[in-house]
PDB file of C-alpha atoms in Angstrom:
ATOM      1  CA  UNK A  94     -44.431-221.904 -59.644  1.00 39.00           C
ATOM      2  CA  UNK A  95     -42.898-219.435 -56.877  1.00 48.00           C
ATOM      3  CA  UNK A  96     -39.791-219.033 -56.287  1.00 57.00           C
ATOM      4  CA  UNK A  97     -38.238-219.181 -53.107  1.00 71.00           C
ATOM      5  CA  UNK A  98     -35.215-217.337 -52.337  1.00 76.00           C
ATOM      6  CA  UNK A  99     -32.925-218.075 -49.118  1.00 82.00           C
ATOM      7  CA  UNK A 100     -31.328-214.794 -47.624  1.00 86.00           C
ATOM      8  CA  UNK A 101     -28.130-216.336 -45.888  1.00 88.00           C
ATOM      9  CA  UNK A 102     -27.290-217.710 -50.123  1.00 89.00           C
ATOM     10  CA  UNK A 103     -28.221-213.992 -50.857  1.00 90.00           C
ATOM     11  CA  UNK A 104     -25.808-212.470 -48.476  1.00 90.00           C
ATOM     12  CA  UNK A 105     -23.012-215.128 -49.319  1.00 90.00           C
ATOM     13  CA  UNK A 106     -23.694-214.345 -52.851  1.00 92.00           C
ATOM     14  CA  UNK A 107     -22.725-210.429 -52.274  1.00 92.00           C
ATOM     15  CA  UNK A 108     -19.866-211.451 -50.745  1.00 91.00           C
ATOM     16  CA  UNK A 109     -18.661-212.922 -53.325  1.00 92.00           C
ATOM     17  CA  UNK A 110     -19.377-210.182 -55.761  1.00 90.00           C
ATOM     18  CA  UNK A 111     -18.220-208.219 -53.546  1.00 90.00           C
ATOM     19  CA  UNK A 112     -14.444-209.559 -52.432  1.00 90.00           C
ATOM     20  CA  UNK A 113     -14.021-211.191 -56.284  1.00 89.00           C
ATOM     21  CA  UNK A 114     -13.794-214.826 -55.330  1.00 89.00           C
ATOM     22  CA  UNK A 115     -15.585-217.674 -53.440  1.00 91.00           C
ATOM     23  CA  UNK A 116     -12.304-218.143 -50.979  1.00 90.00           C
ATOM     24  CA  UNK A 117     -11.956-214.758 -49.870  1.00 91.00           C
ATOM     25  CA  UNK A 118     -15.711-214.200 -49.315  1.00 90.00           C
ATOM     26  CA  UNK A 119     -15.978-217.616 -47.139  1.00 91.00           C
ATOM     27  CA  UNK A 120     -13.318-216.446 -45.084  1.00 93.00           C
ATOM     28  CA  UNK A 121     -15.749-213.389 -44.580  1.00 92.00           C
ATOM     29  CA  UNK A 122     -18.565-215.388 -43.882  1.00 91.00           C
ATOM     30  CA  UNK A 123     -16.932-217.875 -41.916  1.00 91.00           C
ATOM     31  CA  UNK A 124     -18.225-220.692 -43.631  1.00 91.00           C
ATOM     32  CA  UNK A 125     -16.459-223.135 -46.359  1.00 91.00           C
ATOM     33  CA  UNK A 126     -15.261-222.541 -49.351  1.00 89.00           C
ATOM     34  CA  UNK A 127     -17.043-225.805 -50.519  1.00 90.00           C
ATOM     35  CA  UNK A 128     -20.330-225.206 -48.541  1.00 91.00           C
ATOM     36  CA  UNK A 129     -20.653-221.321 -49.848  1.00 91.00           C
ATOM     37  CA  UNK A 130     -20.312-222.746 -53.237  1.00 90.00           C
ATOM     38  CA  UNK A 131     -23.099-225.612 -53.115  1.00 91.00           C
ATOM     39  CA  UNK A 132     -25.373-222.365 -51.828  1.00 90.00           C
ATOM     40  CA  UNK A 133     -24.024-220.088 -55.014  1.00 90.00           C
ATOM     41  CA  UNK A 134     -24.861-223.018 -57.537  1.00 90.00           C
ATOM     42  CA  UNK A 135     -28.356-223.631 -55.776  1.00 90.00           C
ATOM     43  CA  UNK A 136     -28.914-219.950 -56.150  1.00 90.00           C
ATOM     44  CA  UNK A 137     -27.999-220.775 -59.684  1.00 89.00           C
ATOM     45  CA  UNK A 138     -30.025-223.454 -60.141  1.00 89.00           C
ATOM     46  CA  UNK A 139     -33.005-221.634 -58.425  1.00 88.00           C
ATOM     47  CA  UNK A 140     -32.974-218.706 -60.409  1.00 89.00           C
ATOM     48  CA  UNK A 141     -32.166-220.283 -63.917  1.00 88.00           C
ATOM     49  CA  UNK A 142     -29.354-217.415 -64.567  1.00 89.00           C
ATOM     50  CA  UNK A 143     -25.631-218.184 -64.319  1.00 92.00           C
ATOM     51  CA  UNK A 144     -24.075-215.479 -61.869  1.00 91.00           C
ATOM     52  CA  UNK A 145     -20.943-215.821 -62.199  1.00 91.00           C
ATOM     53  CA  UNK A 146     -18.226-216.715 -64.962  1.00 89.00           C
ATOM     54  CA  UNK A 147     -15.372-218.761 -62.556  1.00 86.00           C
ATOM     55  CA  UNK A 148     -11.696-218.474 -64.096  1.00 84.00           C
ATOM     56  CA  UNK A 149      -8.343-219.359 -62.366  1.00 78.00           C
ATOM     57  CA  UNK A 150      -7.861-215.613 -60.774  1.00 80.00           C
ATOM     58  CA  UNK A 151     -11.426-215.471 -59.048  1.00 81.00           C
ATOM     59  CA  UNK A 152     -15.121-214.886 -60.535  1.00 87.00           C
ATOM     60  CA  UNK A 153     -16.453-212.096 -63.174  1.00 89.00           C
ATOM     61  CA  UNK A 154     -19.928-211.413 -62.309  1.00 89.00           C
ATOM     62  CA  UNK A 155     -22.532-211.353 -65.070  1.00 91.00           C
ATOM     63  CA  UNK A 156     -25.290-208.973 -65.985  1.00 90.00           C
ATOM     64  CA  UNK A 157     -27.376-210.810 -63.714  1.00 90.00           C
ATOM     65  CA  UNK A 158     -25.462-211.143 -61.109  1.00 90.00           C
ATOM     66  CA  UNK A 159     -25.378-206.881 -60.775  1.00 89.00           C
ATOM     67  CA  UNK A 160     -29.404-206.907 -61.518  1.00 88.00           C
ATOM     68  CA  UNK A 161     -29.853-209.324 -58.262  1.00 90.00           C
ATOM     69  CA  UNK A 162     -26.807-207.373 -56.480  1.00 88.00           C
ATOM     70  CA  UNK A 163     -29.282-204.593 -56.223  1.00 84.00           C
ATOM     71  CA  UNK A 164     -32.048-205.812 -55.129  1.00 84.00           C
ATOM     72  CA  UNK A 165     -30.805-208.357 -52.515  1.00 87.00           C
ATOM     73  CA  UNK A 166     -28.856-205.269 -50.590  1.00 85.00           C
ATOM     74  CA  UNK A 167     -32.177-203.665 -50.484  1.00 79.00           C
ATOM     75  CA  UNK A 168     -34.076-207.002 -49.278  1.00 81.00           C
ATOM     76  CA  UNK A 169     -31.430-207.971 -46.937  1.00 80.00           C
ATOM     77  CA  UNK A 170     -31.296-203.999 -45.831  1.00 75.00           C
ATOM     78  CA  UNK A 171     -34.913-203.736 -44.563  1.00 73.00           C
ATOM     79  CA  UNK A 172     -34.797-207.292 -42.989  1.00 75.00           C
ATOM     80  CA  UNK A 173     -32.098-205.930 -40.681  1.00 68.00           C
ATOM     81  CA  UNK A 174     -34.141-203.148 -40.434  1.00 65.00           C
ATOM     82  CA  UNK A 175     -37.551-205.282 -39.389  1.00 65.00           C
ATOM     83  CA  UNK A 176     -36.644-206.159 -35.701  1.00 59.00           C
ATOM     84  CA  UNK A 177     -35.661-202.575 -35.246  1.00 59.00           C
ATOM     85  CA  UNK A 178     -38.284-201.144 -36.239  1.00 59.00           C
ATOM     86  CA  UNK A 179     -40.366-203.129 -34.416  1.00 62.00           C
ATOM     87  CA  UNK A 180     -38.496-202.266 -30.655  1.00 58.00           C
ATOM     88  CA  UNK A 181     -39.100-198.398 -31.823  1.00 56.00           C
ATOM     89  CA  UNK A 182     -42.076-199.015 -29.753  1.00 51.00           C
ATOM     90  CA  UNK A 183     -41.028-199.569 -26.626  1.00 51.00           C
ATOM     91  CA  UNK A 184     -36.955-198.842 -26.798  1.00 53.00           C
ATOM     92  CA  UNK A 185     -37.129-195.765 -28.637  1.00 57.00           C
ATOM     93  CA  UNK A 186     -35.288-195.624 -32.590  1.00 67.00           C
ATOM     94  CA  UNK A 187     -33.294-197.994 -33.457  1.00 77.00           C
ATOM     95  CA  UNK A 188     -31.139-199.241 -36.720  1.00 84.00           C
ATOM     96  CA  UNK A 189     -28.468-198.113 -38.926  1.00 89.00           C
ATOM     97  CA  UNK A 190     -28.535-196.082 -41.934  1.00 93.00           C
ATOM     98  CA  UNK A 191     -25.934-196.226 -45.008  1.00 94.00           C
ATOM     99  CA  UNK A 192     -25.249-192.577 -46.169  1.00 96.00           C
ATOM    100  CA  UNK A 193     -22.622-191.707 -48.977  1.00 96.00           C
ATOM    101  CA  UNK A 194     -21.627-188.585 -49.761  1.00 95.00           C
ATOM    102  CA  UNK A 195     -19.406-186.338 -51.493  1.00 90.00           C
ATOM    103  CA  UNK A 196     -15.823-184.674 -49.771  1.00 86.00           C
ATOM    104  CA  UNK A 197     -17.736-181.123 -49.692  1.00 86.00           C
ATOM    105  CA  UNK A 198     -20.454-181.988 -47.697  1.00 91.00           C
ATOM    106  CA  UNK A 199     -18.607-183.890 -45.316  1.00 90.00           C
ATOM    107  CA  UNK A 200     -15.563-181.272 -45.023  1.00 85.00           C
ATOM    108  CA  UNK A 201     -18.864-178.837 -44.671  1.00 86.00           C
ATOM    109  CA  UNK A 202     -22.087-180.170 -43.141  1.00 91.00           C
ATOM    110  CA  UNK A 203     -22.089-183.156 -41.789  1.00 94.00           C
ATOM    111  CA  UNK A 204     -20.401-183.883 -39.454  1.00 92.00           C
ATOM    112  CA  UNK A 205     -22.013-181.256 -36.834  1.00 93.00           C
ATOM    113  CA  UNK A 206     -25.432-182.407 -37.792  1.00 96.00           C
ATOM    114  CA  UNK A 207     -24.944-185.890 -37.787  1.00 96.00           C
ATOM    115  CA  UNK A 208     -23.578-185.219 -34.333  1.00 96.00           C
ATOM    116  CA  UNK A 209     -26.967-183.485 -33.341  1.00 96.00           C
ATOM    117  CA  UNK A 210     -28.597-186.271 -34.927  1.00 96.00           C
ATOM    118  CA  UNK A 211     -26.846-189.464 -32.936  1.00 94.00           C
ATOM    119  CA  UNK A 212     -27.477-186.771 -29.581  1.00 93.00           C
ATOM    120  CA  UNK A 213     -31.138-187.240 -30.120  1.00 91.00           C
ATOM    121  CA  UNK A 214     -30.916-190.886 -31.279  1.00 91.00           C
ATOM    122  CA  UNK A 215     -27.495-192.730 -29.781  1.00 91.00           C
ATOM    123  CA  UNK A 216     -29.381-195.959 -30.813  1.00 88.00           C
ATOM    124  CA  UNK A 217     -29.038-195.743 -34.502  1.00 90.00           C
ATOM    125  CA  UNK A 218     -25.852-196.411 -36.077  1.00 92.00           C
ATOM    126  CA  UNK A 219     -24.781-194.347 -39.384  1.00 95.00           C
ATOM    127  CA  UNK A 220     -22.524-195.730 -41.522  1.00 94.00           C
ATOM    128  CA  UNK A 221     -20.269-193.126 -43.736  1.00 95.00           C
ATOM    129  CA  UNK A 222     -18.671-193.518 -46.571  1.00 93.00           C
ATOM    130  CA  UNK A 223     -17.334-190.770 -48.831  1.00 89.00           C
ATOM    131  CA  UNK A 224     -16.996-191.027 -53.032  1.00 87.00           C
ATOM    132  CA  UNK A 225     -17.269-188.296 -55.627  1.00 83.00           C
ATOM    133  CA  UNK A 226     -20.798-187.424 -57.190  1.00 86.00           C
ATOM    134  CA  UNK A 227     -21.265-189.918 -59.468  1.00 86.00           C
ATOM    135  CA  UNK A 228     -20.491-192.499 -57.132  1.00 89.00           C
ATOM    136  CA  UNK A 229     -22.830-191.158 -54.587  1.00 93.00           C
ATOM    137  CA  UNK A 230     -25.844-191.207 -56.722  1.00 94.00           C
ATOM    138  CA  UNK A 231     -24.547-194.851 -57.944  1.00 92.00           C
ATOM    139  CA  UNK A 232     -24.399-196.283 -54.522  1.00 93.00           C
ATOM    140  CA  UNK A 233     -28.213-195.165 -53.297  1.00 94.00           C
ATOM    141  CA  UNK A 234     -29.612-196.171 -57.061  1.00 91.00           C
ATOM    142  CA  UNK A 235     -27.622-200.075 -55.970  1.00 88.00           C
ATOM    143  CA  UNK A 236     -29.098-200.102 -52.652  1.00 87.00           C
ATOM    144  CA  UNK A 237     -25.756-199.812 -51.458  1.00 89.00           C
ATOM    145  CA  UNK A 238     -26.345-196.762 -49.466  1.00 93.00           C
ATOM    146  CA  UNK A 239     -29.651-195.671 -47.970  1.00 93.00           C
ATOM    147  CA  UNK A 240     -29.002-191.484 -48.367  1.00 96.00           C
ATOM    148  CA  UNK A 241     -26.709-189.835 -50.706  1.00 96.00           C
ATOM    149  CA  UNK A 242     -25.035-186.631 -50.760  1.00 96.00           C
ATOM    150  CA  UNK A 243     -24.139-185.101 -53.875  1.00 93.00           C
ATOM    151  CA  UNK A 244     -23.930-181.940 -56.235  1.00 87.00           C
ATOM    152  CA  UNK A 245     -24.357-182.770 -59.676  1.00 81.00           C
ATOM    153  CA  UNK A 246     -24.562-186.433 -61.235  1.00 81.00           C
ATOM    154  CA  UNK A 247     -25.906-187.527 -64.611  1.00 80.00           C
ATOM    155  CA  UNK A 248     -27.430-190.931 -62.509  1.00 81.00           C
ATOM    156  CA  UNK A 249     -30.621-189.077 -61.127  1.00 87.00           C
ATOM    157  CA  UNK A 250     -33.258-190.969 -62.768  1.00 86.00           C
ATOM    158  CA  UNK A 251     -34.760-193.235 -60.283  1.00 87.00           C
ATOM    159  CA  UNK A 252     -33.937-191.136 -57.172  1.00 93.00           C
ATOM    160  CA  UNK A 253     -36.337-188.694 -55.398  1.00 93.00           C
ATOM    161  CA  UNK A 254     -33.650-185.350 -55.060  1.00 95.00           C
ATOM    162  CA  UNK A 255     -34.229-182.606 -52.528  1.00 95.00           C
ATOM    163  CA  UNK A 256     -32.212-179.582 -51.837  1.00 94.00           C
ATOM    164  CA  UNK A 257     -29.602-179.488 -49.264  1.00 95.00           C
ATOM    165  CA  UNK A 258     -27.012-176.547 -48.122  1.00 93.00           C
ATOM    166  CA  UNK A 259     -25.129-173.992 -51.118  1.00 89.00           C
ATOM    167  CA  UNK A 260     -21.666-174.503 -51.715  1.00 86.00           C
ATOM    168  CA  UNK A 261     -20.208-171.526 -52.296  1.00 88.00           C
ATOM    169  CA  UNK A 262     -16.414-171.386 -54.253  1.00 90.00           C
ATOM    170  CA  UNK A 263     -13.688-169.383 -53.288  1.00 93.00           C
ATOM    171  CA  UNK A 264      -9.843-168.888 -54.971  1.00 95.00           C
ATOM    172  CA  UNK A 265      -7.461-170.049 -51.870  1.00 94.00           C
ATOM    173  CA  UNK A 266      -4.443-168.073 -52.855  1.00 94.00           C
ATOM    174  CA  UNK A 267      -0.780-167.030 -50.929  1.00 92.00           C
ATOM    175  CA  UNK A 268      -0.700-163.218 -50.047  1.00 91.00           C
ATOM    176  CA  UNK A 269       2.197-162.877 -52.716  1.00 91.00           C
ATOM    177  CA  UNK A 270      -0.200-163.990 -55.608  1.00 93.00           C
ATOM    178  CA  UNK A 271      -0.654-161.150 -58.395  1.00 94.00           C
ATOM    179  CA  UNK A 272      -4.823-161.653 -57.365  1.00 94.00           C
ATOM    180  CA  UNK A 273      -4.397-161.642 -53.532  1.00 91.00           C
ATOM    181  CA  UNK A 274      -5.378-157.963 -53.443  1.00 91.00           C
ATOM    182  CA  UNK A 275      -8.647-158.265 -55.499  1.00 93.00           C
ATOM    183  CA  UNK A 276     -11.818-158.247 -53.366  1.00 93.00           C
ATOM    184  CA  UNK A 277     -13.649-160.958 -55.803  1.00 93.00           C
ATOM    185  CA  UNK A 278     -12.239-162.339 -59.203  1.00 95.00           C
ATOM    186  CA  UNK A 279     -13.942-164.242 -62.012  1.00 95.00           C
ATOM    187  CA  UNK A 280     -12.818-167.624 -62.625  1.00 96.00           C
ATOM    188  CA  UNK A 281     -11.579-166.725 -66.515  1.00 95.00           C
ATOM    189  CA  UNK A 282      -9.054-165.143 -64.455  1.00 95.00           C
ATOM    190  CA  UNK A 283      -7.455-167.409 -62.360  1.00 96.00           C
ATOM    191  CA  UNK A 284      -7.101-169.420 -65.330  1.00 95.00           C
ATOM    192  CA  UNK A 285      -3.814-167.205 -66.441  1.00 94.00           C
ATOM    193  CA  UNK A 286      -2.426-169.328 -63.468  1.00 95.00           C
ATOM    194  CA  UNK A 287      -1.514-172.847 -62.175  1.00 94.00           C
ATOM    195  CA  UNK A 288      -4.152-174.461 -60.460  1.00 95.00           C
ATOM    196  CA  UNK A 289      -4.068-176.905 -57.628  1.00 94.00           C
ATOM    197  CA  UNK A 290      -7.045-179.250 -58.371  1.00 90.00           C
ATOM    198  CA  UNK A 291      -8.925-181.977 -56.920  1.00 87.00           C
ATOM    199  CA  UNK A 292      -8.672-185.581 -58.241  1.00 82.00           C
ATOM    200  CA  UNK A 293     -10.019-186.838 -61.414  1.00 79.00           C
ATOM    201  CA  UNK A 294     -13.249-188.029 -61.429  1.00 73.00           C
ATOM    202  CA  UNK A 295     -14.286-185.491 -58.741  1.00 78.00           C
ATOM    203  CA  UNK A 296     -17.278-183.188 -59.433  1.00 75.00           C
ATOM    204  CA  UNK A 297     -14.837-179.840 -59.039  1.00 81.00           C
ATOM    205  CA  UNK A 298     -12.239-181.503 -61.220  1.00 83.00           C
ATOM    206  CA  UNK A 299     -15.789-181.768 -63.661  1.00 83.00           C
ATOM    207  CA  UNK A 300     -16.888-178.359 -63.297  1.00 85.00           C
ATOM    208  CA  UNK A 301     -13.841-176.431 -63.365  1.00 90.00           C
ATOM    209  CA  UNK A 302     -12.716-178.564 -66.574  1.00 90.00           C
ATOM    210  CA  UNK A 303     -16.495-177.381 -67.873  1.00 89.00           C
ATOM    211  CA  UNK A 304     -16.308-173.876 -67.290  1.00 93.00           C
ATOM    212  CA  UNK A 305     -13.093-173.148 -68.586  1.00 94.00           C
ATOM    213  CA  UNK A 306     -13.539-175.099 -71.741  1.00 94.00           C
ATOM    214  CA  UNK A 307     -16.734-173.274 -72.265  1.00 93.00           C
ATOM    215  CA  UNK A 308     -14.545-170.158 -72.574  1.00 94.00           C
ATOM    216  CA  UNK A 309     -12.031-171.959 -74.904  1.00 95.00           C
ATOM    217  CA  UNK A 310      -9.437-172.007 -72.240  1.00 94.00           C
ATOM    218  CA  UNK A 311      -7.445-175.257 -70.516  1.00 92.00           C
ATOM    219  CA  UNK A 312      -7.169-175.475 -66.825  1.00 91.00           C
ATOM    220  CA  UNK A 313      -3.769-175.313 -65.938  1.00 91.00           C
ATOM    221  CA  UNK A 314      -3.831-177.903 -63.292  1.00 90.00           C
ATOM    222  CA  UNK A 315      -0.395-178.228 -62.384  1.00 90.00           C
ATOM    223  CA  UNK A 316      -1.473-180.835 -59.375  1.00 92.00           C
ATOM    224  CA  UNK A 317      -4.256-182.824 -58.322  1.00 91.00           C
ATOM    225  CA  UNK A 318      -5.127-184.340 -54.344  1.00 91.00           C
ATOM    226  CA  UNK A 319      -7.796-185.767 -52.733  1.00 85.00           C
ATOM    227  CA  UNK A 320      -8.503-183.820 -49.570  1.00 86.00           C
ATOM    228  CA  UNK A 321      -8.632-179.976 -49.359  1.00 87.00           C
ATOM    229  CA  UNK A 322      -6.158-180.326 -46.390  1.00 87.00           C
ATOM    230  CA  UNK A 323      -3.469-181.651 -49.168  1.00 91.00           C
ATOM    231  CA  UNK A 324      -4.693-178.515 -51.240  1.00 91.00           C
ATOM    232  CA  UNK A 325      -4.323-176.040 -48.725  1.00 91.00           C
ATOM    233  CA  UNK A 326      -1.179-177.395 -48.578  1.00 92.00           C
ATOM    234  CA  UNK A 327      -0.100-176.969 -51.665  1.00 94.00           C
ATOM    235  CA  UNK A 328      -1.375-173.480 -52.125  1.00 94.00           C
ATOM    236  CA  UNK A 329       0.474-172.800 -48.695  1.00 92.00           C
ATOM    237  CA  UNK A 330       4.244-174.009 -50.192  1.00 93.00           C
ATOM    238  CA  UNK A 331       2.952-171.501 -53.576  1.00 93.00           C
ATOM    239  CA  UNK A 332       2.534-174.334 -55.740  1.00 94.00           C
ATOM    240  CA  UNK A 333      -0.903-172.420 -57.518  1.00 93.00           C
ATOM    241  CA  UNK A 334      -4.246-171.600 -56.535  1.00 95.00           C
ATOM    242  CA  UNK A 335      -6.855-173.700 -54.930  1.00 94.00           C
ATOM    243  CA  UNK A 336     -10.588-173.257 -55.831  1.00 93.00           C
ATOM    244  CA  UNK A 337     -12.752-174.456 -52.748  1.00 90.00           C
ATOM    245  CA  UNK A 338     -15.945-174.567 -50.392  1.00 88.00           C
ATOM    246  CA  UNK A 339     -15.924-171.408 -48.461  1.00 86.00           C
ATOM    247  CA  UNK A 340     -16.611-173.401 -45.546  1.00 84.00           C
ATOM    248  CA  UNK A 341     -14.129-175.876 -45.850  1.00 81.00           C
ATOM    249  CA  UNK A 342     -11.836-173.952 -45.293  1.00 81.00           C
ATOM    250  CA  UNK A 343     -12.822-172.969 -41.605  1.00 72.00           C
ATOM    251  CA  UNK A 344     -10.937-175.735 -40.067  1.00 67.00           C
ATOM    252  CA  UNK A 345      -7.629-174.915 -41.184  1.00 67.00           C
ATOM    253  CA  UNK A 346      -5.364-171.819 -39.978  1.00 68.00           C
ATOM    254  CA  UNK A 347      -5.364-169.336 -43.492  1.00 72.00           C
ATOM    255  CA  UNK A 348      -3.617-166.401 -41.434  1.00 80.00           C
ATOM    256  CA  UNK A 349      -0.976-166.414 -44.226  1.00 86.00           C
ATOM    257  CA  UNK A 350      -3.336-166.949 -47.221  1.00 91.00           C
ATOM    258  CA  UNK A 351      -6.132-165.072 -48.842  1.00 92.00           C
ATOM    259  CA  UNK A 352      -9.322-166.251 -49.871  1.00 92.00           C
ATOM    260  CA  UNK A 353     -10.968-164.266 -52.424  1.00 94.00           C
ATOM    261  CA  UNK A 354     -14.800-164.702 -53.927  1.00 92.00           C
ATOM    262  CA  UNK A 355     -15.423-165.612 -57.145  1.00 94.00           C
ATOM    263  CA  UNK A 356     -17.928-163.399 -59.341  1.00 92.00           C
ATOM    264  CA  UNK A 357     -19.423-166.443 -61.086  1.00 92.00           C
ATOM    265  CA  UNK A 358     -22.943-167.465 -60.634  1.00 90.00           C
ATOM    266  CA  UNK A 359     -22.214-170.650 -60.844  1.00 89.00           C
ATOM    267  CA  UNK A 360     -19.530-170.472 -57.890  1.00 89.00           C
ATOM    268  CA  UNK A 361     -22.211-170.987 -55.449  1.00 88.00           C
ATOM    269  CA  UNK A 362     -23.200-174.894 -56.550  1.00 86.00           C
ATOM    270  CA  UNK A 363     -26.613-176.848 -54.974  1.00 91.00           C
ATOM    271  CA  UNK A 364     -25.696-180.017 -52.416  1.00 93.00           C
ATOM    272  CA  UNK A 365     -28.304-182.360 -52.879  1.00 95.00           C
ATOM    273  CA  UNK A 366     -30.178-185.565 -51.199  1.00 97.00           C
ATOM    274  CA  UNK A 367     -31.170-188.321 -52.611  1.00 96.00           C
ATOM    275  CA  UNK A 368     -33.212-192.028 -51.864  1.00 95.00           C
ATOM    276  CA  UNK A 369     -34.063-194.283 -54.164  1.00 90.00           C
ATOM    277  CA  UNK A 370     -37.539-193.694 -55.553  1.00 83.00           C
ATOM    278  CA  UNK A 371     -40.868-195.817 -54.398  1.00 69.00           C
ATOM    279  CA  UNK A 372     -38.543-197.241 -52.034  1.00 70.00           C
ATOM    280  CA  UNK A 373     -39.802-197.305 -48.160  1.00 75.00           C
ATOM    281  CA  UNK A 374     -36.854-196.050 -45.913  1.00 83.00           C
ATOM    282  CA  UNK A 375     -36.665-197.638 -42.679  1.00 84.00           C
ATOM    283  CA  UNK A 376     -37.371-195.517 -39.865  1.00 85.00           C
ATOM    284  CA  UNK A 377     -33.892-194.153 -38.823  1.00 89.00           C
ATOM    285  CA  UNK A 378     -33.257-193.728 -42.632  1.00 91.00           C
ATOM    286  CA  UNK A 379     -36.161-191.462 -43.027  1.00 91.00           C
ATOM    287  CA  UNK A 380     -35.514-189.807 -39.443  1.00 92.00           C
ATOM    288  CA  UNK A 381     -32.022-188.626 -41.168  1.00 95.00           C
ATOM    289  CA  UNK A 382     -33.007-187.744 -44.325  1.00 95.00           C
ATOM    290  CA  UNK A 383     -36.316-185.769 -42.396  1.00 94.00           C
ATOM    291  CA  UNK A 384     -33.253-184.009 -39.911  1.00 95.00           C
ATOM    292  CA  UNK A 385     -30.795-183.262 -42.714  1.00 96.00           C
ATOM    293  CA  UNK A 386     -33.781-181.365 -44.792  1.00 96.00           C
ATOM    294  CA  UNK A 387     -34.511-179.483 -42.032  1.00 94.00           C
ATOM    295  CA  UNK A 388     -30.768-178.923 -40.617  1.00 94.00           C
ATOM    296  CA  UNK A 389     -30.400-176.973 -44.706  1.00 90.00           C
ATOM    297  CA  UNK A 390     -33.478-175.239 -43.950  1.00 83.00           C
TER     298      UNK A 390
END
């Protein structure tokens, strides 16, 4: 016997997974707390699973409940996308495509070629969200974002990966720092220093950690932030050295600071994209991804 699934009990249901209690997600849907869940326990009922363990503080989702999570963002994802798709005929493209992506590529990349991008197609909405690596990769493999933006994640499997722009690492540094006069420097030396790092969990907190372990030496990261603005900052008040994206740094006034090259090969990392794999993008979707592959190019 088939089984037929309702799409409004499939939205409600993320809502609920996603705000952590049946109250707080019908206030997002605008609908009762009563009425949204009767749908959750006919969803139940339908699919012969139990989604959700309820408890006095809200609801735990189960196993299942983060198997069907995934695959009713993508369904409800390209049925938003349908009608659009279908008006690309005669109104031009249309839609709106999730990207997530990682603090380099937006402090970087982005932003000037998504603005070339919405200049050719004002009729498709992009929706950005930022997160560190891993987070990236996670979000596109849940069909929570349509395009990620990465540099190195151990969640690959499942995505189809193509190259985007290099990232090339420089030591941010005040003019009265013992290396300011070097013309390049390797990274084992900077490590004779305090560092200004970014946050944990962030793919330069990763690789820095990596590299310097690798060389049986600790990372003297005397503070962590989450923005290189903050760690241009805290280079600026001499508070230790900042590693960062060459690029990023072209935004902000470094009159008074010196950035110096670093020797290592692996100073100059890959930025990736990534979709989910056998997994038709809508139209604007693949439009992007097609205009950010060429944009690197």
């Amino acid at each position: 016997m088939s089984t037929r699934l309702d799409l409004y009990s499939l939205q409600v249901f993320l809502a609920v997974l996603e705000e952590g209690s049946i109250a707080a997600a019908a206030v997002r849907e605008h609908i009762a707390p009563s009425a949204l869940s009767k749908r959750l326990s006919e969803l139940e009922r339908t699919l012969d699973v139990t989604l959700f363990q309820r408890h006095a503080r809200g609801v735990e989702p189960t196993s299942a409940a983060r198997a069907l999570a995934r695959r009713a963002r993508a369904l409800l994802h390209q049925t938003q996308d349908l009608a659009s798709e279908i008006r690309d005929y005669s109104t031009g493209l249309r839609g709106r495509v999730r990207v997530a992506a990682n603090l380099s590529s937006i402090a970087q990349f982005l932003p000037a070629e998504l603005r070339r991008f919405m200049d050719q197609h004002p009729n498709v909405q992009i929706d950005l969200e930022e997160s560190v690596s891993a987070g990236v990769t996670r979000a596109v493999l849940d069909s929570a974002a349509d395009i990620g933006v990465y540099t190195q994640s151990d969640d690959e499997q499942g995505l189809d990966v193509f190259p985007y722009h290099r990232d090339v690492m420089a030591v941010v540094i005040p003019r009265n720092h013992p290396l300011a006069r070097r013309k390049s420097v390797a990274f084992a030396e900077t490590l004779d220093y305090d560092h200004v790092g970014m946050h944990r969990g962030s793919a330069a907190n990763y690789l820095f950690t990596r590299e310097a372990a690798a060389i049986n030496r600790t990372l003297r990261l005397r503070f962590q932030v989450t923005s290189y603005d903050a760690l241009v900052a805290m280079v600026r008040a001499n508070l230790g050295l900042g590693i960062v994206p060459v690029k990023a740094l072209s935004i902000h006034t470094t009159e008074d600071l010196r950035i110096v090259p670093l020797k290592d090969m692996w100073a100059q990392r890959q930025l990736k994209l990534c979709v989910r794999s056998n997994e038709a993008l809508s139209g604007a979707a693949r439009r992007l991804l097609d205009h950010l592959i060429q944009e690197a190019a």
